[in-house]
PDB file of C-alpha atoms in Angstrom:
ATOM      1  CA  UNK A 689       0.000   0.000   0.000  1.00  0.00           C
ATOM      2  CA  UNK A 690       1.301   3.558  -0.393  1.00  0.00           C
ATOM      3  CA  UNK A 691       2.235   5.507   2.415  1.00  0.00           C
ATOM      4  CA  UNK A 692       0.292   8.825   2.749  1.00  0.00           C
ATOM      5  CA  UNK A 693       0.881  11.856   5.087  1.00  0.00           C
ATOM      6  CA  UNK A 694      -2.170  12.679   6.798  1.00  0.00           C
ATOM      7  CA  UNK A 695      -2.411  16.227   9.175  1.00  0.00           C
ATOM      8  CA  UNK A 696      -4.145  16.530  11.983  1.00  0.00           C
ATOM      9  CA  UNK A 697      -6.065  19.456  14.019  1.00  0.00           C
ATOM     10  CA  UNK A 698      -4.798  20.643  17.091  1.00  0.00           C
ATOM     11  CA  UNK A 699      -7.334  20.160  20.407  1.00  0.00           C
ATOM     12  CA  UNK A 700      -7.430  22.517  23.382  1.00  0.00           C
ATOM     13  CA  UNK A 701      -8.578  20.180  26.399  1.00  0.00           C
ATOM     14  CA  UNK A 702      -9.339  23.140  29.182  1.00  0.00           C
ATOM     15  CA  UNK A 703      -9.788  20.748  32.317  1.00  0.00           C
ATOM     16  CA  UNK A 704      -6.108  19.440  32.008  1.00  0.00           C
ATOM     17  CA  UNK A 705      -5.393  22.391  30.105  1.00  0.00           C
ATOM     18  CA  UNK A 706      -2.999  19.885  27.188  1.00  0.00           C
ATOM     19  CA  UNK A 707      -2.607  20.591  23.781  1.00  0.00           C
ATOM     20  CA  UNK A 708      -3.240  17.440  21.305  1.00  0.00           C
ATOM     21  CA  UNK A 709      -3.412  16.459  17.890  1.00  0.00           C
ATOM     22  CA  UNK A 710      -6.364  14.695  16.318  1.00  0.00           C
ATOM     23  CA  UNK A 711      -8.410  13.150  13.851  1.00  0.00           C
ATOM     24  CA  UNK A 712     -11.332  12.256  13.164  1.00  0.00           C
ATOM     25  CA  UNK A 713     -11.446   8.104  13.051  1.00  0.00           C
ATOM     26  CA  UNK A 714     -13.412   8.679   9.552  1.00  0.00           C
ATOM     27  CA  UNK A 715     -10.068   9.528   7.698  1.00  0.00           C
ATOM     28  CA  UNK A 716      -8.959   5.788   8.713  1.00  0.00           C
ATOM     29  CA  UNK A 717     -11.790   4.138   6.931  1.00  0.00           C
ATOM     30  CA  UNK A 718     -11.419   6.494   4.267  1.00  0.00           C
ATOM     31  CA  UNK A 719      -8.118   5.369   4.210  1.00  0.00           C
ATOM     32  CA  UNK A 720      -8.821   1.999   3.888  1.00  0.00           C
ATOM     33  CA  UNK A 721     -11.819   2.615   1.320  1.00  0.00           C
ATOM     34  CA  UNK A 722      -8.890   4.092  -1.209  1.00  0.00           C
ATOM     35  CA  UNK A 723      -6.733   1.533  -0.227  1.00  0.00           C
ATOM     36  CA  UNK A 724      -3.678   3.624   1.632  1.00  0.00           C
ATOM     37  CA  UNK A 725      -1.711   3.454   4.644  1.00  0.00           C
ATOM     38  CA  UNK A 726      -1.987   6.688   6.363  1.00  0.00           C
ATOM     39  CA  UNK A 727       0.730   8.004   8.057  1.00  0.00           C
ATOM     40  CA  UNK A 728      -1.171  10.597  10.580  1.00  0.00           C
ATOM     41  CA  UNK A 729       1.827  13.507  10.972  1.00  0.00           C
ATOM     42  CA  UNK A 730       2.095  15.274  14.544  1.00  0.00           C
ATOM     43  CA  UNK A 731       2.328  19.493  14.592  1.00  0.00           C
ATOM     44  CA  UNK A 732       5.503  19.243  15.373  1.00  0.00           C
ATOM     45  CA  UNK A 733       7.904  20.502  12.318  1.00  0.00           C
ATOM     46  CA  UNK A 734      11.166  19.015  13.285  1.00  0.00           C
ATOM     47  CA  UNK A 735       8.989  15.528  13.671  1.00  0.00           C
ATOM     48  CA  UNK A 736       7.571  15.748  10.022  1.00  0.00           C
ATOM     49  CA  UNK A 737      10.824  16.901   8.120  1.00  0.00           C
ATOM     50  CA  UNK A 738      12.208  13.561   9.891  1.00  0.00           C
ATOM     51  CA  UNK A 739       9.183  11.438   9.215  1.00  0.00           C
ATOM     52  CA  UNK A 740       9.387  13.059   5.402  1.00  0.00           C
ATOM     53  CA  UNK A 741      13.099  12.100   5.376  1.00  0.00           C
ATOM     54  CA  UNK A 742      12.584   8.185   6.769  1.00  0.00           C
ATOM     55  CA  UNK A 743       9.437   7.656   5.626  1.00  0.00           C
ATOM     56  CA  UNK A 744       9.137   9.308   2.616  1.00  0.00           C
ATOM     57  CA  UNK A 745       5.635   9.559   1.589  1.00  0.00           C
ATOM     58  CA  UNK A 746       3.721   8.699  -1.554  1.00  0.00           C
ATOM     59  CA  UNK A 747       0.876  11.411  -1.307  1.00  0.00           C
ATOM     60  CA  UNK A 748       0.263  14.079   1.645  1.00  0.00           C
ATOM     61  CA  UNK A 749      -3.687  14.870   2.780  1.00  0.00           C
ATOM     62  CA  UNK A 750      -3.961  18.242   4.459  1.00  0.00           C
ATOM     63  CA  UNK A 751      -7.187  17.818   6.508  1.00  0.00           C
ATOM     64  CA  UNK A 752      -9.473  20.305   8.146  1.00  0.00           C
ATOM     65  CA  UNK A 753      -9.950  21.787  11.391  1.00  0.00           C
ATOM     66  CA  UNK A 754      -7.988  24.917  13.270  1.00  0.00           C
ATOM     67  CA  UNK A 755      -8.584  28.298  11.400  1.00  0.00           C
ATOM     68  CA  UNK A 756      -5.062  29.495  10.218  1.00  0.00           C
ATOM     69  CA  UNK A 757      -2.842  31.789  12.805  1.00  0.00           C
ATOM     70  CA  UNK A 758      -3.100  34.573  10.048  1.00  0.00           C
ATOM     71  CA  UNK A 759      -6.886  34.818  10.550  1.00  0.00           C
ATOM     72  CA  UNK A 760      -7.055  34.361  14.564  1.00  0.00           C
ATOM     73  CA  UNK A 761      -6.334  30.462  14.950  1.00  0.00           C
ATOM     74  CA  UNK A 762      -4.762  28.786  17.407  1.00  0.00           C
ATOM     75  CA  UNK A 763      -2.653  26.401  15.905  1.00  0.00           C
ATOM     76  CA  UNK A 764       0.795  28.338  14.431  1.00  0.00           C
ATOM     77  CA  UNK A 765       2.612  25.037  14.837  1.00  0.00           C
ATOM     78  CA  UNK A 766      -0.174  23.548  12.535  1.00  0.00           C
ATOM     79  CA  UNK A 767       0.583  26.309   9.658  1.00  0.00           C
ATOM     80  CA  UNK A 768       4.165  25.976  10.025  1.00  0.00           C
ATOM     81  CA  UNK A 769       4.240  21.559   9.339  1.00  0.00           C
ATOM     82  CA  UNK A 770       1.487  22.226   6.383  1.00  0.00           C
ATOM     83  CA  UNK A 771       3.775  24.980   4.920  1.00  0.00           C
ATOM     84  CA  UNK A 772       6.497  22.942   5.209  1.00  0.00           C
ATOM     85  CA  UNK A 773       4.796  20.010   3.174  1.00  0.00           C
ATOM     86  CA  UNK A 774       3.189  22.288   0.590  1.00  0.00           C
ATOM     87  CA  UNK A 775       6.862  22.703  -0.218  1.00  0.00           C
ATOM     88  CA  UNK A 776       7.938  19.035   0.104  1.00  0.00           C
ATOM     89  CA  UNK A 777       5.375  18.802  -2.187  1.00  0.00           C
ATOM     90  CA  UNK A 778       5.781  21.105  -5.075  1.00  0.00           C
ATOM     91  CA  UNK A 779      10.126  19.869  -4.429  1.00  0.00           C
ATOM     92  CA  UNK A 780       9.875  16.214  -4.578  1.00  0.00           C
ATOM     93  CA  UNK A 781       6.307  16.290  -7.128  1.00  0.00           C
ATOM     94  CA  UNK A 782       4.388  14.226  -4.424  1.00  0.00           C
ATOM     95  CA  UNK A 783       0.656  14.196  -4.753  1.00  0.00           C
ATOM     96  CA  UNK A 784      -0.816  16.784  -2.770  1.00  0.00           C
ATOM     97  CA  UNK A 785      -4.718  16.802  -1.165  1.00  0.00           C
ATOM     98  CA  UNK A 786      -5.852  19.448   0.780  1.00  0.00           C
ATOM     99  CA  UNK A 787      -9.264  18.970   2.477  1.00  0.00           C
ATOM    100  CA  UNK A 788     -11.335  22.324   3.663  1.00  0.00           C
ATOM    101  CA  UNK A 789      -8.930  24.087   6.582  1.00  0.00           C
ATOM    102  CA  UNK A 790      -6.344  22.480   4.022  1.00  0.00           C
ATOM    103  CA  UNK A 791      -6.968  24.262   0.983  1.00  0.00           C
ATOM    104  CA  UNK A 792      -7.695  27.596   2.650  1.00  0.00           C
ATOM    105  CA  UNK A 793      -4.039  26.883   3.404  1.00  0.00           C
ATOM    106  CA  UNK A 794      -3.301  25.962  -0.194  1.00  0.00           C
ATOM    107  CA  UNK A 795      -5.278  29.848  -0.991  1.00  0.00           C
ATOM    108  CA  UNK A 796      -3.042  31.564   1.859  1.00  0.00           C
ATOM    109  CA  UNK A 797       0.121  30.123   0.898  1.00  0.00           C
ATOM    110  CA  UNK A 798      -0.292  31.292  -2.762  1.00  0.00           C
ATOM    111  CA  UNK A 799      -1.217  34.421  -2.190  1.00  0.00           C
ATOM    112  CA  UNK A 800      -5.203  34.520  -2.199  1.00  0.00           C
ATOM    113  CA  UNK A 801      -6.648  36.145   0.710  1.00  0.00           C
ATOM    114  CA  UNK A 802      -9.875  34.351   3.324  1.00  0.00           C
ATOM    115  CA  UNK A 803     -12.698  36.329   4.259  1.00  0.00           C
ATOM    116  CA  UNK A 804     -15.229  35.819   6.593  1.00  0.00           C
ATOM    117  CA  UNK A 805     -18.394  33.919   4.904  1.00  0.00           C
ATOM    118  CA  UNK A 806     -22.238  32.894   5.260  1.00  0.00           C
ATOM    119  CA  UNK A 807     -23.737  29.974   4.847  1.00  0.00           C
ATOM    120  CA  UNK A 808     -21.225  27.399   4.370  1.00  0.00           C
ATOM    121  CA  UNK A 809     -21.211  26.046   8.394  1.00  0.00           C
ATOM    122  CA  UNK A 810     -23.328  22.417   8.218  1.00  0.00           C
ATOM    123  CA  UNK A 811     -25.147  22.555   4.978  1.00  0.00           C
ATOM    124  CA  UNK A 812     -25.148  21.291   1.177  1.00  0.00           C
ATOM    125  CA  UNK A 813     -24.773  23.255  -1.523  1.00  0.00           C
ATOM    126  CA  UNK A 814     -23.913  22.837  -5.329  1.00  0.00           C
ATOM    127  CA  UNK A 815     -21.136  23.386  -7.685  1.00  0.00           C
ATOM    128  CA  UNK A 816     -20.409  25.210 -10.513  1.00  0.00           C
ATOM    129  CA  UNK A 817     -18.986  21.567 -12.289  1.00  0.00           C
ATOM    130  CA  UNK A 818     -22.663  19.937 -11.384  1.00  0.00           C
ATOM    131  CA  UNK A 819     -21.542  18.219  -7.990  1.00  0.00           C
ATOM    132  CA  UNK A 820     -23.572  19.192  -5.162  1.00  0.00           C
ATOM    133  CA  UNK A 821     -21.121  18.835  -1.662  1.00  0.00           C
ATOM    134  CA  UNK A 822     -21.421  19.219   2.065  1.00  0.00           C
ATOM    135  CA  UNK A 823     -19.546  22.227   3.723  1.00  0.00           C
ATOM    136  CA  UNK A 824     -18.526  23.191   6.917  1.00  0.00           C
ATOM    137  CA  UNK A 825     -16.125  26.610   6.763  1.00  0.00           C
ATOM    138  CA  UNK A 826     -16.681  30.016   7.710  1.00  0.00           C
ATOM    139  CA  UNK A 827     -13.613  30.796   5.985  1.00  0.00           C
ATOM    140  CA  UNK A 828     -13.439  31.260   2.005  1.00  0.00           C
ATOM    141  CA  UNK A 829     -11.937  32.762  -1.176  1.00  0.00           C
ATOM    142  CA  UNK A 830     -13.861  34.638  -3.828  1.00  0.00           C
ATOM    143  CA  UNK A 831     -11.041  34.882  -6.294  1.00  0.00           C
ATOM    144  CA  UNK A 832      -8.309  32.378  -7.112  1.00  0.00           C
ATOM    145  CA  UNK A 833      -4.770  34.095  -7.825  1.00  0.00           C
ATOM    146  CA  UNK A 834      -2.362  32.443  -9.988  1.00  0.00           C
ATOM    147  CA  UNK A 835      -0.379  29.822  -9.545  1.00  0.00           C
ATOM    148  CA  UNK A 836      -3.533  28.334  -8.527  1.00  0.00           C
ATOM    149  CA  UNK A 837      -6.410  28.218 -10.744  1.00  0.00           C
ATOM    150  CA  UNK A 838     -10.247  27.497  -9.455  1.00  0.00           C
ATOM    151  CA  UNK A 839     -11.767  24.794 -11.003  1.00  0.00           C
ATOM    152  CA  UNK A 840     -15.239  24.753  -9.277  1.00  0.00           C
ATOM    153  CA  UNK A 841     -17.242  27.714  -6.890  1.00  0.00           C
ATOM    154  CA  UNK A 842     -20.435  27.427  -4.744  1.00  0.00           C
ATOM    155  CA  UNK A 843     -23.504  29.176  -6.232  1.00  0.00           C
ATOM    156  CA  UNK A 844     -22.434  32.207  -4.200  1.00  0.00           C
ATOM    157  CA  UNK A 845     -19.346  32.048  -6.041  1.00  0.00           C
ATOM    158  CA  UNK A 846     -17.206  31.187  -3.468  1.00  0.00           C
ATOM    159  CA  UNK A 847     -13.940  29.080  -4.420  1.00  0.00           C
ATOM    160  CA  UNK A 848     -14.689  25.443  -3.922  1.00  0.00           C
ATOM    161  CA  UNK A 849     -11.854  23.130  -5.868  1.00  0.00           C
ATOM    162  CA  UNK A 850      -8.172  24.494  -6.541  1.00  0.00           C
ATOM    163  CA  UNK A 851      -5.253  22.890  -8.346  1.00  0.00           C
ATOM    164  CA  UNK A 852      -2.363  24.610  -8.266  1.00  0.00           C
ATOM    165  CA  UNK A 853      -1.157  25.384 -12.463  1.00  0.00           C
ATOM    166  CA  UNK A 854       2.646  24.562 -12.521  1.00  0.00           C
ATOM    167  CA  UNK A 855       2.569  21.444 -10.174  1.00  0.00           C
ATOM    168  CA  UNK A 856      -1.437  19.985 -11.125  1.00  0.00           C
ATOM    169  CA  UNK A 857      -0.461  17.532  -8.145  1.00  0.00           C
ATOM    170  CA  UNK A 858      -1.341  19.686  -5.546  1.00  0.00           C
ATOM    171  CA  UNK A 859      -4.998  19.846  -5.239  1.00  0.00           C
ATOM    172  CA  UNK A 860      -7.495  21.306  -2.732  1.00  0.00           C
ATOM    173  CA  UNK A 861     -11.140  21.066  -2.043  1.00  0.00           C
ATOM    174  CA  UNK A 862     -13.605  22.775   0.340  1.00  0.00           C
ATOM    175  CA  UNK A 863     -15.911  19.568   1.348  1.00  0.00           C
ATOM    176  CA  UNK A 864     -15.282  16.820   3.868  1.00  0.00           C
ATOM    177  CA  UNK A 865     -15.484  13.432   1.565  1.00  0.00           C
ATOM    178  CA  UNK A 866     -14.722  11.557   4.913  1.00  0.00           C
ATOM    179  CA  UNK A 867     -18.091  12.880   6.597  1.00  0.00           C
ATOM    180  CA  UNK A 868     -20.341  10.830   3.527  1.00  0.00           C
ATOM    181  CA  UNK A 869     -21.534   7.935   5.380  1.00  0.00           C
ATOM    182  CA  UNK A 870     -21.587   5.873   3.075  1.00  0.00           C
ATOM    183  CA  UNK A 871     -18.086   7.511   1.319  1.00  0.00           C
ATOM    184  CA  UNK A 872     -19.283   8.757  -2.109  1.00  0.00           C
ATOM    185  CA  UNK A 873     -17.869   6.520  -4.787  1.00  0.00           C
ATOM    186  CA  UNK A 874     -16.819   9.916  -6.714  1.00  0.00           C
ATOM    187  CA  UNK A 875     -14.922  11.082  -3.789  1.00  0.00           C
ATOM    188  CA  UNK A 876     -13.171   7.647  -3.285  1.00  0.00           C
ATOM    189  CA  UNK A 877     -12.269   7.563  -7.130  1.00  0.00           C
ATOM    190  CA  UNK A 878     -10.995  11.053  -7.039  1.00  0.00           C
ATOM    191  CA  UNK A 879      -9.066  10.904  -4.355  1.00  0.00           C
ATOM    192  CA  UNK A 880      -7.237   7.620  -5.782  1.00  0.00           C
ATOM    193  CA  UNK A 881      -6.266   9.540  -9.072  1.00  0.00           C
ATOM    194  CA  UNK A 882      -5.518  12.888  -6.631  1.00  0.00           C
ATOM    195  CA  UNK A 883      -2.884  10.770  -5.215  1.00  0.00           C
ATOM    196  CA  UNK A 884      -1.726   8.441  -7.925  1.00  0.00           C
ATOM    197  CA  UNK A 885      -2.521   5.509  -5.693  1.00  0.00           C
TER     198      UNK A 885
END
């Protein structure tokens, strides 16, 4: 099976006041529905340039959760791995995902500012390309800059699916495909070809 890099969100837990990284247990049986071995990546940069380095990784998955540092979020040590593997990335031409928190990550890194929006917090919605998708952000792009190009937008026009023009391996979509119960067939086939597995 091929190894892939998976992200986690960082958890606040008040009454022992600790700091821990999670995720959700429907990325594992995602996992095993696109048949890969994920490889779930602690916030902790010096950790995943050392995991990248021994366990070199066939496809990364940037997953949601934890609004970015740059718009009030909690989680700079979150930012700082996923910037770090947006590079490994585009460097070493791995296959890149990036799921919701992940792709506004794949917008900020490029250069497209977030905003504040409506409407997109635990609902459905469709999409320009015909797909209709679930969504749970309050943060989103209107525009797209260059290098990455927008390839689908909510009916509000909100950017919903990025791919990123030079390196068309790194990829980014606003949805959760794990949260489908059952896991969309489309989702499970486009993930597989997302990440060459």
């Amino acid at each position: 099976m091929k190894r892939v890099f998976i992200t986690q969100r960082v958890e606040w837990i008040e009454p022992i006041r600790e700091r821990r990284d999670a995720l959700s247990q429907e990325w594992a049986a995602l996992a095993e529905a696109c048949r890969f071995l994920p490889l779930l990546l602690p916030n902790r940069l010096e950790t995943v340039r050392c995991m990248a380095e021994e366990l070199p990784p066939d496809g990364i998955l940037l997953t949601g959760g934890n609004d970015l540092a740059a718009y009030g979020g909690d989680a700079p040590d979150r930012d700082e791995a996923e910037e770090f593997l947006i590079g490994l990335a585009m460097e070493r031409k791995i296959p890149l995902l990036a799921v919701c928190r992940g792709a506004q990550m794949l917008l900020h890194r490029f250069g497209t500012p977030l905003e504040k929006i409506e409407g997109h917090v635990r609902t459905e919605h469709p999409l320009s390309n015909g797909d209709k998708v679930n969504s749970f952000h309050n943060w989103g792009a209107l525009d797209c800059r260059p290098p990455l190009e927008a390839l689908a937008r909510s009916g509000d026009g909100v950017v919903e699916a990025v791919r990123h023009r030079d390196c068309p391996w790194i990829q980014g979509v606003m949805w959760h495909p794990e949260r489908y119960h059952p896991f969309r067939e489309r989702d499970i086939t486009w993930i597989k070809e997302a990440l060459a597995l």
